[in-house]
């Protein structure tokens, strides 16, 4: 297999493996924070009792990433199949890949707080911060945005998962098309190389025949010249002319 084709095939397989692994990850997200209850006051009627303190938000049952995607509005992972087409290039003149174009081809829904924005947020946190502390920080940010944007952790998980599925599908589609193109191009190159070798042999044969023809014609001309010399006078330019015949 062509070396470049093999590298592209291996990389597309790695994306598929990442997607399969990610789809099977278990996620345990906290339930939305309950609304605040009115605190008990001495101004309440004697019969009123203090409202019990709300327990800390419990985590929802663990679900796989694939389950979360299925429960979130938008396509399921196995429905995301963007195709690589010449009419919709995603690589610009500098060689940069426009991932947004890939996601558009996959018709992915927009997210009020995208997976990329989560990565940007994580990049601002100290690297030495424990994973649990980073998760808590992100949860606080998401909860703060929930009322204004309607975003939640499920939507972020679904956004990242669908984008991963789009990348895997597009990379496979592109690799398949590249494989077909490389196979055709290699076959054409092989045919051209065979034609080149044939032309080289024809050139060598022409050179050989040229040498043979010139040698034979030279010899035959010398032989015919003997007839002319035989009937000519022994004067210049005859080869039989002596010194006195000049």
mmCIF file of C-alpha atoms in Angstrom, residues 59-142:
data_model
loop_
_atom_site.group_PDB
_atom_site.id
_atom_site.type_symbol
_atom_site.label_atom_id
_atom_site.label_comp_id
_atom_site.label_asym_id
_atom_site.label_seq_id
_atom_site.Cartn_x
_atom_site.Cartn_y
_atom_site.Cartn_z
ATOM 1 C CA UNK A 59 -25.825 13.139 40.830
ATOM 2 C CA UNK A 60 -27.965 11.670 38.119
ATOM 3 C CA UNK A 61 -27.492 7.978 37.358
ATOM 4 C CA UNK A 62 -24.379 7.367 35.307
ATOM 5 C CA UNK A 63 -25.038 7.208 31.560
ATOM 6 C CA UNK A 64 -22.815 6.536 28.600
ATOM 7 C CA UNK A 65 -21.925 9.366 26.257
ATOM 8 C CA UNK A 66 -23.965 7.654 23.552
ATOM 9 C CA UNK A 67 -27.022 7.626 25.825
ATOM 10 C CA UNK A 68 -26.609 11.337 26.573
ATOM 11 C CA UNK A 69 -26.414 12.120 22.853
ATOM 12 C CA UNK A 70 -29.600 10.120 22.184
ATOM 13 C CA UNK A 71 -31.399 12.056 24.936
ATOM 14 C CA UNK A 72 -30.226 15.442 23.615
ATOM 15 C CA UNK A 73 -31.968 17.120 20.638
ATOM 16 C CA UNK A 74 -30.028 16.495 17.464
ATOM 17 C CA UNK A 75 -28.690 13.571 15.411
ATOM 18 C CA UNK A 76 -27.490 10.350 16.996
ATOM 19 C CA UNK A 77 -23.836 9.445 16.593
ATOM 20 C CA UNK A 78 -24.521 6.795 13.945
ATOM 21 C CA UNK A 79 -26.547 9.298 11.913
ATOM 22 C CA UNK A 80 -23.665 11.761 11.478
ATOM 23 C CA UNK A 81 -22.078 11.014 8.100
ATOM 24 C CA UNK A 82 -20.640 14.090 6.355
ATOM 25 C CA UNK A 83 -19.100 13.226 2.981
ATOM 26 C CA UNK A 84 -15.934 14.711 1.537
ATOM 27 C CA UNK A 85 -16.754 16.331 -1.814
ATOM 28 C CA UNK A 86 -14.660 18.494 -4.163
ATOM 29 C CA UNK A 87 -17.468 21.082 -4.154
ATOM 30 C CA UNK A 88 -17.063 21.640 -0.417
ATOM 31 C CA UNK A 89 -13.314 21.822 0.325
ATOM 32 C CA UNK A 90 -12.360 22.098 3.996
ATOM 33 C CA UNK A 91 -8.585 22.602 3.549
ATOM 34 C CA UNK A 92 -7.550 26.141 2.655
ATOM 35 C CA UNK A 93 -4.560 27.274 0.597
ATOM 36 C CA UNK A 94 -2.319 27.305 3.683
ATOM 37 C CA UNK A 95 -3.134 23.700 4.535
ATOM 38 C CA UNK A 96 -5.327 24.574 7.520
ATOM 39 C CA UNK A 97 -8.456 22.462 8.093
ATOM 40 C CA UNK A 98 -11.706 24.357 8.619
ATOM 41 C CA UNK A 99 -13.482 22.175 11.171
ATOM 42 C CA UNK A 100 -16.546 24.425 11.118
ATOM 43 C CA UNK A 101 -17.069 23.463 7.472
ATOM 44 C CA UNK A 102 -17.004 19.780 8.431
ATOM 45 C CA UNK A 103 -19.574 20.356 11.170
ATOM 46 C CA UNK A 104 -21.745 22.301 8.725
ATOM 47 C CA UNK A 105 -21.620 19.405 6.251
ATOM 48 C CA UNK A 106 -22.784 17.167 9.102
ATOM 49 C CA UNK A 107 -25.675 19.550 9.914
ATOM 50 C CA UNK A 108 -24.745 19.619 13.586
ATOM 51 C CA UNK A 109 -26.920 21.785 15.834
ATOM 52 C CA UNK A 110 -25.336 24.846 17.413
ATOM 53 C CA UNK A 111 -24.591 24.896 21.126
ATOM 54 C CA UNK A 112 -24.880 27.979 23.396
ATOM 55 C CA UNK A 113 -21.673 26.847 25.097
ATOM 56 C CA UNK A 114 -19.568 24.710 22.792
ATOM 57 C CA UNK A 115 -16.976 22.045 23.500
ATOM 58 C CA UNK A 116 -14.314 24.447 22.165
ATOM 59 C CA UNK A 117 -15.365 27.064 24.711
ATOM 60 C CA UNK A 118 -14.983 24.494 27.474
ATOM 61 C CA UNK A 119 -11.453 23.799 26.227
ATOM 62 C CA UNK A 120 -10.728 27.535 26.286
ATOM 63 C CA UNK A 121 -12.028 27.717 29.849
ATOM 64 C CA UNK A 122 -9.917 24.731 30.913
ATOM 65 C CA UNK A 123 -6.852 26.354 29.345
ATOM 66 C CA UNK A 124 -7.218 29.286 31.745
ATOM 67 C CA UNK A 125 -7.086 27.057 34.824
ATOM 68 C CA UNK A 126 -3.794 26.191 36.533
ATOM 69 C CA UNK A 127 -2.400 22.916 35.207
ATOM 70 C CA UNK A 128 -1.677 21.700 38.720
ATOM 71 C CA UNK A 129 -5.344 22.085 39.706
ATOM 72 C CA UNK A 130 -6.820 18.623 40.479
ATOM 73 C CA UNK A 131 -9.294 17.219 37.981
ATOM 74 C CA UNK A 132 -12.151 17.370 40.505
ATOM 75 C CA UNK A 133 -11.477 21.065 41.133
ATOM 76 C CA UNK A 134 -11.455 21.749 37.402
ATOM 77 C CA UNK A 135 -14.727 19.875 36.991
ATOM 78 C CA UNK A 136 -16.265 21.883 39.809
ATOM 79 C CA UNK A 137 -15.118 25.145 38.210
ATOM 80 C CA UNK A 138 -16.641 24.215 34.863
ATOM 81 C CA UNK A 139 -19.891 23.115 36.551
ATOM 82 C CA UNK A 140 -20.125 26.473 38.330
ATOM 83 C CA UNK A 141 -19.647 28.285 35.008
ATOM 84 C CA UNK A 142 -22.218 26.135 33.240
#
